[in-house]
């Protein structure tokens, strides 16, 4: 009696200790792989403000900003053996004119970029999933997925404000952000400052522009 | 075999020992709760709405203090909706204003639409106090045992039985 129960307990205890130590080492290894993410260009290609309703049954009219943009970025350093996915997102940020220095931020576009090790978990149709898995065949890390080059991208989300007013707001900027999701360990985001081997995201902010008046289409300064 | 039951002193020591283990676990949980300022500093993912980042059964560590910066767009937060029991883990996608009154909108990465339909009736945005923590750390799969226990209640009885048996049979 002494032997069997105590031995099972000891074995299980040893197993969990070893598992947690290895997990901790893997999580710590992230801090020793350098990151130098760079944005080569982030700019709007067209900005439009239209009036619409939040959903089909609503009678309320709101203004929606539709921002098309181009992005060229190199985030390949973010893909290491402990990377499960990188969540890349572009926000539009603009100050409140009357409200002092309060700010408004809204995601206009996002993308989940999985590591090859997490491809089987993605929520894609069977055909595109197969294609995705095939694209990194034989590779456990695919740094090329961090190279983003998208042109004249339509926004995934049309943004508004709780007041329903966005037209003619000035000082709008697009910003690129990322969130690295590890297999185990801390979640990390883009930084403003260098921390250890991780460099701040370079050049991740667009030039400031203005939301046009309702329905008037314009091409802002590139 | 059951000699410990015959010896009241030993039996009492075992009960005490068992109580000590339970209260230590409870103290560590509450201590972590104080450090992170969150009523529930460790949560288990229950749904697939944040896939592929979080699967069911993954363990998330939360942090609920704004020492360095406000809760911001892009953070993955756990929030409670009024009159709903289950906390939800989703990402903040919009933020209007600053400070505790800032209006926050959330969305699951794997969901097509934002969370407006999940909120209470007449509620369009969250505020900071609805949030019980931002996700800072991640361990996969470890929490799956709690999902098993809540979905198959008979497992609870089995586990309690085994634990009781071990306590009774254990010497020292």
mmCIF file of C-alpha atoms in Angstrom:
data_model
loop_
_atom_site.group_PDB
_atom_site.id
_atom_site.type_symbol
_atom_site.label_atom_id
_atom_site.label_comp_id
_atom_site.label_asym_id
_atom_site.label_seq_id
_atom_site.Cartn_x
_atom_site.Cartn_y
_atom_site.Cartn_z
ATOM 1 C CA UNK A 1 0.000 0.000 0.000
ATOM 2 C CA UNK A 2 2.740 2.374 0.916
ATOM 3 C CA UNK A 3 4.594 1.714 -2.275
ATOM 4 C CA UNK A 4 1.935 1.946 -4.995
ATOM 5 C CA UNK A 5 0.076 5.122 -3.970
ATOM 6 C CA UNK A 6 3.182 7.006 -2.943
ATOM 7 C CA UNK A 7 4.972 5.948 -6.112
ATOM 8 C CA UNK A 8 2.115 7.120 -8.306
ATOM 9 C CA UNK A 9 2.083 10.424 -6.443
ATOM 10 C CA UNK A 10 5.837 10.832 -6.792
ATOM 11 C CA UNK A 11 5.799 9.991 -10.482
ATOM 12 C CA UNK A 12 2.984 12.426 -11.171
ATOM 13 C CA UNK A 13 4.653 15.109 -9.086
ATOM 14 C CA UNK A 14 7.940 14.652 -10.927
ATOM 15 C CA UNK A 15 6.166 14.724 -14.291
ATOM 16 C CA UNK A 16 4.415 18.020 -13.536
ATOM 17 C CA UNK A 17 7.635 19.577 -12.203
ATOM 18 C CA UNK A 18 9.560 18.616 -15.328
ATOM 19 C CA UNK A 19 6.728 19.736 -17.615
ATOM 20 C CA UNK A 20 6.492 23.142 -15.947
ATOM 21 C CA UNK A 21 10.271 23.629 -15.964
ATOM 22 C CA UNK A 22 10.451 22.881 -19.694
ATOM 23 C CA UNK A 23 7.494 25.191 -20.339
ATOM 24 C CA UNK A 24 9.214 27.946 -18.364
ATOM 25 C CA UNK A 25 12.439 27.472 -20.347
ATOM 26 C CA UNK A 26 10.553 27.606 -23.652
ATOM 27 C CA UNK A 27 8.729 30.763 -22.544
ATOM 28 C CA UNK A 28 12.026 32.335 -21.446
ATOM 29 C CA UNK A 29 13.690 31.485 -24.767
ATOM 30 C CA UNK A 30 11.531 34.176 -26.413
ATOM 31 C CA UNK A 31 13.497 36.879 -24.667
ATOM 32 C CA UNK A 32 16.730 35.656 -26.280
ATOM 33 C CA UNK A 33 15.523 35.840 -29.879
ATOM 34 C CA UNK A 34 15.988 39.355 -31.247
ATOM 35 C CA UNK A 35 13.060 41.237 -32.745
ATOM 36 C CA UNK A 36 13.423 44.147 -35.124
ATOM 37 C CA UNK A 37 9.997 44.648 -36.721
ATOM 38 C CA UNK A 38 9.901 47.365 -39.364
ATOM 39 C CA UNK A 39 7.178 49.044 -41.345
ATOM 40 C CA UNK A 40 8.395 50.188 -44.724
ATOM 41 C CA UNK A 41 5.244 52.050 -45.568
ATOM 42 C CA UNK A 42 1.795 52.549 -44.138
ATOM 43 C CA UNK A 43 -0.434 55.003 -45.962
ATOM 44 C CA UNK A 44 -4.045 55.630 -46.822
ATOM 45 C CA UNK A 45 -5.108 55.227 -50.419
ATOM 46 C CA UNK A 46 -8.649 56.554 -50.124
ATOM 47 C CA UNK A 47 -10.818 57.901 -47.323
ATOM 48 C CA UNK A 48 -14.548 58.194 -47.506
ATOM 49 C CA UNK A 49 -17.305 59.025 -45.029
ATOM 50 C CA UNK A 50 -20.799 57.700 -45.700
ATOM 51 C CA UNK A 51 -24.040 57.743 -43.747
ATOM 52 C CA UNK A 52 -25.658 54.483 -42.762
ATOM 53 C CA UNK A 53 -27.492 52.521 -40.088
ATOM 54 C CA UNK A 54 -25.769 50.360 -37.453
ATOM 55 C CA UNK A 55 -27.979 47.392 -38.352
ATOM 56 C CA UNK A 56 -30.942 46.595 -40.528
ATOM 57 C CA UNK A 57 -33.689 47.376 -37.982
ATOM 58 C CA UNK A 58 -32.151 50.567 -36.704
ATOM 59 C CA UNK A 59 -33.585 53.951 -37.593
ATOM 60 C CA UNK A 60 -30.542 55.809 -36.287
ATOM 61 C CA UNK A 61 -28.239 57.273 -38.916
ATOM 62 C CA UNK A 62 -24.520 57.281 -38.261
ATOM 63 C CA UNK A 63 -21.447 58.354 -40.180
ATOM 64 C CA UNK A 64 -18.990 55.658 -41.139
ATOM 65 C CA UNK A 65 -15.410 56.170 -42.216
ATOM 66 C CA UNK A 66 -14.135 53.790 -44.893
ATOM 67 C CA UNK A 67 -10.360 53.907 -45.010
ATOM 68 C CA UNK A 68 -8.443 52.033 -47.677
ATOM 69 C CA UNK A 69 -4.745 51.660 -47.081
ATOM 70 C CA UNK A 70 -1.499 50.126 -48.279
ATOM 71 C CA UNK A 71 0.943 48.404 -45.978
ATOM 72 C CA UNK A 72 4.435 47.064 -46.433
ATOM 73 C CA UNK A 73 5.983 45.619 -43.302
ATOM 74 C CA UNK A 74 8.547 43.064 -42.201
ATOM 75 C CA UNK A 75 7.506 41.275 -39.034
ATOM 76 C CA UNK A 76 9.421 38.073 -39.776
ATOM 77 C CA UNK A 77 11.408 38.191 -36.507
ATOM 78 C CA UNK A 78 8.222 37.559 -34.583
ATOM 79 C CA UNK A 79 8.012 33.989 -35.845
ATOM 80 C CA UNK A 80 10.021 31.684 -33.602
ATOM 81 C CA UNK A 81 9.537 28.117 -32.426
ATOM 82 C CA UNK A 82 7.303 29.347 -29.584
ATOM 83 C CA UNK A 83 5.047 31.479 -31.817
ATOM 84 C CA UNK A 84 1.535 30.146 -32.245
ATOM 85 C CA UNK A 85 0.164 33.115 -34.127
ATOM 86 C CA UNK A 86 0.743 36.787 -34.711
ATOM 87 C CA UNK A 87 -2.327 38.997 -34.647
ATOM 88 C CA UNK A 88 -1.669 42.024 -36.822
ATOM 89 C CA UNK A 89 -4.048 44.960 -36.679
ATOM 90 C CA UNK A 90 -4.269 48.477 -38.035
ATOM 91 C CA UNK A 91 -6.032 51.129 -35.984
ATOM 92 C CA UNK A 92 -7.244 54.581 -36.869
ATOM 93 C CA UNK A 93 -6.711 57.028 -34.028
ATOM 94 C CA UNK A 94 -8.010 60.569 -33.779
ATOM 95 C CA UNK A 95 -8.263 63.135 -30.998
ATOM 96 C CA UNK A 96 -11.511 64.562 -29.673
ATOM 97 C CA UNK A 97 -11.469 68.224 -30.535
ATOM 98 C CA UNK A 98 -13.624 69.509 -27.701
ATOM 99 C CA UNK A 99 -12.729 66.905 -25.132
ATOM 100 C CA UNK A 100 -9.167 68.029 -24.459
ATOM 101 C CA UNK A 101 -6.674 65.313 -25.235
ATOM 102 C CA UNK A 102 -8.958 62.298 -25.168
ATOM 103 C CA UNK A 103 -8.453 59.928 -28.025
ATOM 104 C CA UNK A 104 -10.512 57.575 -30.113
ATOM 105 C CA UNK A 105 -9.086 54.335 -31.422
ATOM 106 C CA UNK A 106 -10.695 51.786 -33.656
ATOM 107 C CA UNK A 107 -9.381 48.737 -35.476
ATOM 108 C CA UNK A 108 -10.052 49.025 -39.208
ATOM 109 C CA UNK A 109 -8.312 45.839 -40.339
ATOM 110 C CA UNK A 110 -6.814 42.792 -38.680
ATOM 111 C CA UNK A 111 -5.285 39.514 -39.676
ATOM 112 C CA UNK A 112 -4.369 36.288 -37.918
ATOM 113 C CA UNK A 113 -1.062 34.926 -39.187
ATOM 114 C CA UNK A 114 -0.477 31.455 -37.826
ATOM 115 C CA UNK A 115 2.814 29.645 -37.494
ATOM 116 C CA UNK A 116 2.987 26.429 -39.534
ATOM 117 C CA UNK A 117 2.714 24.578 -36.207
ATOM 118 C CA UNK A 118 -0.737 26.100 -35.646
ATOM 119 C CA UNK A 119 -2.086 25.909 -39.200
ATOM 120 C CA UNK A 120 -4.394 22.999 -38.362
ATOM 121 C CA UNK A 121 -6.198 25.172 -35.794
ATOM 122 C CA UNK A 122 -7.207 27.948 -38.169
ATOM 123 C CA UNK A 123 -10.818 28.666 -38.946
ATOM 124 C CA UNK A 124 -10.574 28.448 -42.736
ATOM 125 C CA UNK A 125 -12.457 26.473 -45.313
ATOM 126 C CA UNK A 126 -10.978 23.025 -46.074
ATOM 127 C CA UNK A 127 -9.471 24.116 -49.389
ATOM 128 C CA UNK A 128 -7.707 27.221 -48.146
ATOM 129 C CA UNK A 129 -6.569 25.410 -45.014
ATOM 130 C CA UNK A 130 -5.009 22.688 -47.126
ATOM 131 C CA UNK A 131 -3.296 25.338 -49.205
ATOM 132 C CA UNK A 132 -2.008 27.081 -46.093
ATOM 133 C CA UNK A 133 -0.597 23.871 -44.630
ATOM 134 C CA UNK A 134 0.979 22.996 -47.977
ATOM 135 C CA UNK A 135 2.596 26.429 -48.266
ATOM 136 C CA UNK A 136 4.904 25.661 -45.344
ATOM 137 C CA UNK A 137 5.411 21.974 -45.921
ATOM 138 C CA UNK A 138 8.442 20.638 -44.088
ATOM 139 C CA UNK A 139 9.018 23.896 -42.266
ATOM 140 C CA UNK A 140 8.241 24.327 -38.571
ATOM 141 C CA UNK A 141 8.937 28.054 -38.677
ATOM 142 C CA UNK A 142 8.017 30.147 -41.697
ATOM 143 C CA UNK A 143 9.475 33.613 -41.318
ATOM 144 C CA UNK A 144 8.294 34.665 -44.780
ATOM 145 C CA UNK A 145 4.753 34.877 -43.406
ATOM 146 C CA UNK A 146 5.863 37.949 -41.485
ATOM 147 C CA UNK A 147 6.531 39.855 -44.706
ATOM 148 C CA UNK A 148 3.371 41.799 -45.393
ATOM 149 C CA UNK A 149 2.727 43.610 -48.611
ATOM 150 C CA UNK A 150 -0.844 44.645 -49.217
ATOM 151 C CA UNK A 151 -2.032 47.302 -51.573
ATOM 152 C CA UNK A 152 -5.186 49.376 -51.536
ATOM 153 C CA UNK A 153 -6.710 47.103 -48.882
ATOM 154 C CA UNK A 154 -10.389 47.590 -48.121
ATOM 155 C CA UNK A 155 -11.037 47.959 -44.384
ATOM 156 C CA UNK A 156 -12.608 44.986 -42.581
ATOM 157 C CA UNK A 157 -14.439 47.313 -40.232
ATOM 158 C CA UNK A 158 -16.192 50.573 -41.048
ATOM 159 C CA UNK A 159 -15.716 52.748 -38.041
ATOM 160 C CA UNK A 160 -17.878 55.314 -36.332
ATOM 161 C CA UNK A 161 -18.017 57.105 -32.972
ATOM 162 C CA UNK A 162 -20.588 56.806 -30.134
ATOM 163 C CA UNK A 163 -21.912 60.234 -31.150
ATOM 164 C CA UNK A 164 -22.340 58.982 -34.717
ATOM 165 C CA UNK A 165 -20.107 61.778 -36.026
ATOM 166 C CA UNK A 166 -16.760 61.221 -37.702
ATOM 167 C CA UNK A 167 -16.890 63.500 -40.759
ATOM 168 C CA UNK A 168 -14.351 66.337 -40.968
ATOM 169 C CA UNK A 169 -12.370 65.144 -37.917
ATOM 170 C CA UNK A 170 -8.738 66.115 -38.257
ATOM 171 C CA UNK A 171 -5.496 64.574 -37.040
ATOM 172 C CA UNK A 172 -6.350 60.970 -37.888
ATOM 173 C CA UNK A 173 -3.464 58.517 -38.013
ATOM 174 C CA UNK A 174 -3.232 54.875 -38.945
ATOM 175 C CA UNK A 175 -1.057 52.733 -36.700
ATOM 176 C CA UNK A 176 0.155 49.192 -37.156
ATOM 177 C CA UNK A 177 0.159 46.943 -34.087
ATOM 178 C CA UNK A 178 0.868 43.307 -33.458
ATOM 179 C CA UNK A 179 0.238 40.801 -30.699
ATOM 180 C CA UNK A 180 2.405 37.696 -30.542
ATOM 181 C CA UNK A 181 0.575 34.671 -29.143
ATOM 182 C CA UNK A 182 3.032 32.058 -27.847
ATOM 183 C CA UNK A 183 2.503 28.327 -27.411
ATOM 184 C CA UNK A 184 3.348 28.894 -23.773
ATOM 185 C CA UNK A 185 4.373 32.028 -21.883
ATOM 186 C CA UNK A 186 3.568 35.725 -21.846
ATOM 187 C CA UNK A 187 1.646 37.493 -24.613
ATOM 188 C CA UNK A 188 3.585 40.349 -26.140
ATOM 189 C CA UNK A 189 2.664 43.422 -28.141
ATOM 190 C CA UNK A 190 4.555 45.979 -30.222
ATOM 191 C CA UNK A 191 6.647 48.319 -28.101
ATOM 192 C CA UNK A 192 7.379 52.035 -28.215
ATOM 193 C CA UNK A 193 10.785 51.530 -26.600
ATOM 194 C CA UNK A 194 13.604 49.030 -27.019
ATOM 195 C CA UNK A 195 13.473 46.329 -24.356
ATOM 196 C CA UNK A 196 16.495 44.031 -24.235
ATOM 197 C CA UNK A 197 16.871 42.341 -27.623
ATOM 198 C CA UNK A 198 13.445 43.491 -28.751
ATOM 199 C CA UNK A 199 13.459 46.675 -30.778
ATOM 200 C CA UNK A 200 10.544 49.082 -30.883
ATOM 201 C CA UNK A 201 8.296 48.858 -33.940
ATOM 202 C CA UNK A 202 9.871 51.173 -36.469
ATOM 203 C CA UNK A 203 7.847 53.579 -38.532
ATOM 204 C CA UNK A 204 4.459 52.060 -37.649
ATOM 205 C CA UNK A 205 2.462 55.299 -37.897
ATOM 206 C CA UNK A 206 0.998 56.878 -41.021
ATOM 207 C CA UNK A 207 0.951 60.567 -41.842
ATOM 208 C CA UNK A 208 -1.919 62.370 -40.226
ATOM 209 C CA UNK A 209 -4.964 62.988 -42.407
ATOM 210 C CA UNK A 210 -8.495 64.313 -42.169
ATOM 211 C CA UNK A 211 -11.807 62.522 -42.506
ATOM 212 C CA UNK A 212 -13.614 64.208 -45.405
ATOM 213 C CA UNK A 213 -17.131 65.590 -45.238
ATOM 214 C CA UNK A 214 -19.929 63.097 -45.741
ATOM 215 C CA UNK A 215 -19.874 61.310 -49.100
ATOM 216 C CA UNK A 216 -17.273 63.581 -50.620
ATOM 217 C CA UNK A 217 -14.558 61.291 -51.856
ATOM 218 C CA UNK A 218 -11.005 62.487 -51.769
ATOM 219 C CA UNK A 219 -7.493 61.239 -52.121
ATOM 220 C CA UNK A 220 -5.491 62.409 -49.130
ATOM 221 C CA UNK A 221 -1.863 63.355 -49.230
ATOM 222 C CA UNK A 222 -0.020 60.104 -49.645
ATOM 223 C CA UNK B 1 -4.965 -1.664 6.359
ATOM 224 C CA UNK B 2 -7.212 0.881 8.024
ATOM 225 C CA UNK B 3 -5.037 1.061 11.085
ATOM 226 C CA UNK B 4 -5.000 4.849 11.020
ATOM 227 C CA UNK B 5 -8.718 4.894 11.764
ATOM 228 C CA UNK B 6 -8.045 2.998 14.940
ATOM 229 C CA UNK B 7 -5.655 5.630 16.151
ATOM 230 C CA UNK B 8 -7.577 8.872 16.823
ATOM 231 C CA UNK B 9 -4.417 10.932 17.196
ATOM 232 C CA UNK B 10 -3.178 9.890 13.766
ATOM 233 C CA UNK B 11 -6.586 10.386 12.212
ATOM 234 C CA UNK B 12 -6.778 13.898 13.648
ATOM 235 C CA UNK B 13 -3.312 14.702 12.315
ATOM 236 C CA UNK B 14 -4.374 13.546 8.868
ATOM 237 C CA UNK B 15 -7.508 15.667 8.890
ATOM 238 C CA UNK B 16 -5.412 18.632 9.983
ATOM 239 C CA UNK B 17 -2.926 17.951 7.219
ATOM 240 C CA UNK B 18 -5.696 17.806 4.640
ATOM 241 C CA UNK B 19 -7.115 21.085 5.942
ATOM 242 C CA UNK B 20 -3.688 22.663 5.711
ATOM 243 C CA UNK B 21 -3.333 21.709 2.059
ATOM 244 C CA UNK B 22 -6.766 23.133 1.243
ATOM 245 C CA UNK B 23 -6.225 26.382 3.130
ATOM 246 C CA UNK B 24 -2.773 26.885 1.577
ATOM 247 C CA UNK B 25 -4.272 26.545 -1.899
ATOM 248 C CA UNK B 26 -7.048 28.963 -0.961
ATOM 249 C CA UNK B 27 -4.548 31.473 0.451
ATOM 250 C CA UNK B 28 -2.401 31.327 -2.680
ATOM 251 C CA UNK B 29 -5.460 31.903 -4.887
ATOM 252 C CA UNK B 30 -6.613 34.879 -2.805
ATOM 253 C CA UNK B 31 -3.054 36.213 -2.572
ATOM 254 C CA UNK B 32 -2.734 36.127 -6.355
ATOM 255 C CA UNK B 33 -6.104 37.830 -6.509
ATOM 256 C CA UNK B 34 -4.779 40.708 -4.379
ATOM 257 C CA UNK B 35 -1.540 41.034 -6.348
ATOM 258 C CA UNK B 36 -3.328 41.162 -9.701
ATOM 259 C CA UNK B 37 -6.351 43.094 -8.386
ATOM 260 C CA UNK B 38 -8.626 40.636 -10.164
ATOM 261 C CA UNK B 39 -11.412 38.565 -8.575
ATOM 262 C CA UNK B 40 -10.380 35.667 -10.796
ATOM 263 C CA UNK B 41 -6.673 35.919 -11.713
ATOM 264 C CA UNK B 42 -6.549 32.590 -13.576
ATOM 265 C CA UNK B 43 -9.303 31.577 -15.982
ATOM 266 C CA UNK B 44 -9.961 28.592 -18.215
ATOM 267 C CA UNK B 45 -11.069 29.241 -21.800
ATOM 268 C CA UNK B 46 -14.551 27.810 -22.318
ATOM 269 C CA UNK B 47 -15.337 28.706 -25.922
ATOM 270 C CA UNK B 48 -13.675 28.760 -29.306
ATOM 271 C CA UNK B 49 -14.352 32.404 -30.092
ATOM 272 C CA UNK B 50 -10.684 33.367 -29.800
ATOM 273 C CA UNK B 51 -9.335 30.474 -31.888
ATOM 274 C CA UNK B 52 -6.695 29.801 -33.017
ATOM 275 C CA UNK B 53 -5.064 31.810 -30.212
ATOM 276 C CA UNK B 54 -6.977 30.189 -27.353
ATOM 277 C CA UNK B 55 -8.590 26.752 -27.399
ATOM 278 C CA UNK B 56 -11.021 25.322 -24.904
ATOM 279 C CA UNK B 57 -9.151 24.280 -21.779
ATOM 280 C CA UNK B 58 -6.248 26.686 -22.112
ATOM 281 C CA UNK B 59 -5.227 28.515 -18.967
ATOM 282 C CA UNK B 60 -5.001 32.319 -18.988
ATOM 283 C CA UNK B 61 -3.291 34.539 -16.432
ATOM 284 C CA UNK B 62 -4.913 37.915 -15.885
ATOM 285 C CA UNK B 63 -3.642 41.278 -14.701
ATOM 286 C CA UNK B 64 -6.100 43.962 -13.710
ATOM 287 C CA UNK B 65 -3.966 46.975 -12.772
ATOM 288 C CA UNK B 66 -3.249 49.953 -15.010
ATOM 289 C CA UNK B 67 0.199 50.799 -13.685
ATOM 290 C CA UNK B 68 1.894 51.536 -16.989
ATOM 291 C CA UNK B 69 -1.014 52.316 -19.258
ATOM 292 C CA UNK B 70 -4.765 52.264 -19.659
ATOM 293 C CA UNK B 71 -6.498 49.167 -20.937
ATOM 294 C CA UNK B 72 -6.007 49.654 -24.648
ATOM 295 C CA UNK B 73 -7.189 48.498 -28.060
ATOM 296 C CA UNK B 74 -5.632 45.148 -28.945
ATOM 297 C CA UNK B 75 -5.550 43.796 -25.409
ATOM 298 C CA UNK B 76 -7.395 40.569 -24.760
ATOM 299 C CA UNK B 77 -9.679 41.161 -21.792
ATOM 300 C CA UNK B 78 -11.989 39.060 -19.663
ATOM 301 C CA UNK B 79 -15.262 40.807 -18.886
ATOM 302 C CA UNK B 80 -18.557 40.147 -17.178
ATOM 303 C CA UNK B 81 -21.868 41.257 -18.584
ATOM 304 C CA UNK B 82 -24.572 42.372 -16.176
ATOM 305 C CA UNK B 83 -26.874 39.512 -15.156
ATOM 306 C CA UNK B 84 -24.771 36.943 -17.002
ATOM 307 C CA UNK B 85 -22.711 34.479 -15.045
ATOM 308 C CA UNK B 86 -20.057 33.442 -17.535
ATOM 309 C CA UNK B 87 -17.025 35.671 -18.059
ATOM 310 C CA UNK B 88 -16.063 36.250 -21.704
ATOM 311 C CA UNK B 89 -12.515 36.436 -23.134
ATOM 312 C CA UNK B 90 -12.372 38.745 -26.164
ATOM 313 C CA UNK B 91 -10.169 41.402 -27.701
ATOM 314 C CA UNK B 92 -10.755 45.155 -27.369
ATOM 315 C CA UNK B 93 -11.213 46.560 -30.875
ATOM 316 C CA UNK B 94 -12.471 50.086 -30.226
ATOM 317 C CA UNK B 95 -11.900 52.607 -27.489
ATOM 318 C CA UNK B 96 -13.475 56.049 -27.295
ATOM 319 C CA UNK B 97 -12.203 58.420 -24.624
ATOM 320 C CA UNK B 98 -9.749 57.892 -21.791
ATOM 321 C CA UNK B 99 -9.729 56.765 -18.191
ATOM 322 C CA UNK B 100 -12.370 54.764 -16.321
ATOM 323 C CA UNK B 101 -15.248 56.109 -18.425
ATOM 324 C CA UNK B 102 -13.733 55.200 -21.787
ATOM 325 C CA UNK B 103 -16.138 53.270 -23.984
ATOM 326 C CA UNK B 104 -14.731 49.906 -25.062
ATOM 327 C CA UNK B 105 -15.977 47.540 -27.741
ATOM 328 C CA UNK B 106 -14.795 43.928 -27.856
ATOM 329 C CA UNK B 107 -14.783 41.161 -30.460
ATOM 330 C CA UNK B 108 -13.658 37.551 -30.583
ATOM 331 C CA UNK B 109 -10.915 36.986 -33.161
ATOM 332 C CA UNK B 110 -12.819 34.003 -34.528
ATOM 333 C CA UNK B 111 -16.209 35.766 -34.600
ATOM 334 C CA UNK B 112 -17.505 37.644 -37.614
ATOM 335 C CA UNK B 113 -19.296 40.333 -35.647
ATOM 336 C CA UNK B 114 -18.396 42.395 -32.620
ATOM 337 C CA UNK B 115 -19.862 41.769 -29.167
ATOM 338 C CA UNK B 116 -22.706 44.304 -29.188
ATOM 339 C CA UNK B 117 -25.213 41.427 -29.234
ATOM 340 C CA UNK B 118 -23.588 39.771 -26.209
ATOM 341 C CA UNK B 119 -23.873 42.847 -24.007
ATOM 342 C CA UNK B 120 -26.839 43.581 -21.781
ATOM 343 C CA UNK B 121 -29.943 45.107 -23.327
ATOM 344 C CA UNK B 122 -29.371 48.752 -24.166
ATOM 345 C CA UNK B 123 -25.646 48.450 -23.519
ATOM 346 C CA UNK B 124 -23.503 49.365 -26.510
ATOM 347 C CA UNK B 125 -20.071 49.538 -24.886
ATOM 348 C CA UNK B 126 -18.129 48.222 -21.918
ATOM 349 C CA UNK B 127 -16.425 50.467 -19.384
ATOM 350 C CA UNK B 128 -13.273 49.664 -17.442
ATOM 351 C CA UNK B 129 -15.094 48.331 -14.393
ATOM 352 C CA UNK B 130 -16.820 45.587 -16.423
ATOM 353 C CA UNK B 131 -13.392 44.105 -17.079
ATOM 354 C CA UNK B 132 -11.882 41.702 -14.570
ATOM 355 C CA UNK B 133 -8.448 41.504 -16.170
ATOM 356 C CA UNK B 134 -6.280 41.555 -19.291
ATOM 357 C CA UNK B 135 -4.611 38.371 -20.461
ATOM 358 C CA UNK B 136 -0.844 38.472 -19.890
ATOM 359 C CA UNK B 137 0.185 34.815 -19.795
ATOM 360 C CA UNK B 138 -0.819 31.566 -21.410
ATOM 361 C CA UNK B 139 -0.454 27.847 -20.657
ATOM 362 C CA UNK B 140 -2.144 25.453 -23.081
ATOM 363 C CA UNK B 141 -4.554 22.674 -22.185
ATOM 364 C CA UNK B 142 -3.874 22.471 -18.430
ATOM 365 C CA UNK B 143 -7.344 23.735 -17.534
ATOM 366 C CA UNK B 144 -9.105 21.053 -19.541
ATOM 367 C CA UNK B 145 -9.650 18.995 -16.405
ATOM 368 C CA UNK B 146 -12.073 21.631 -15.064
ATOM 369 C CA UNK B 147 -14.079 21.476 -18.303
ATOM 370 C CA UNK B 148 -14.214 17.681 -17.969
ATOM 371 C CA UNK B 149 -15.379 18.030 -14.376
ATOM 372 C CA UNK B 150 -18.151 20.499 -15.185
ATOM 373 C CA UNK B 151 -19.377 18.548 -18.217
ATOM 374 C CA UNK B 152 -19.281 15.132 -16.570
ATOM 375 C CA UNK B 153 -20.358 15.692 -12.951
ATOM 376 C CA UNK B 154 -19.887 12.006 -12.038
ATOM 377 C CA UNK B 155 -16.134 12.549 -12.423
ATOM 378 C CA UNK B 156 -16.314 14.873 -9.422
ATOM 379 C CA UNK B 157 -17.700 12.102 -7.251
ATOM 380 C CA UNK B 158 -15.060 9.692 -8.495
ATOM 381 C CA UNK B 159 -12.288 12.183 -7.814
ATOM 382 C CA UNK B 160 -13.544 13.040 -4.345
ATOM 383 C CA UNK B 161 -13.816 9.317 -3.620
ATOM 384 C CA UNK B 162 -10.251 8.646 -4.725
ATOM 385 C CA UNK B 163 -8.956 11.630 -2.750
ATOM 386 C CA UNK B 164 -10.808 10.521 0.353
ATOM 387 C CA UNK B 165 -9.503 6.979 -0.034
ATOM 388 C CA UNK B 166 -5.936 8.196 -0.411
ATOM 389 C CA UNK B 167 -6.235 10.388 2.678
ATOM 390 C CA UNK B 168 -7.667 7.566 4.732
ATOM 391 C CA UNK B 169 -5.212 4.946 3.518
ATOM 392 C CA UNK B 170 -2.152 7.134 3.648
ATOM 393 C CA UNK B 171 0.157 6.678 6.589
ATOM 394 C CA UNK B 172 2.613 9.131 8.135
#
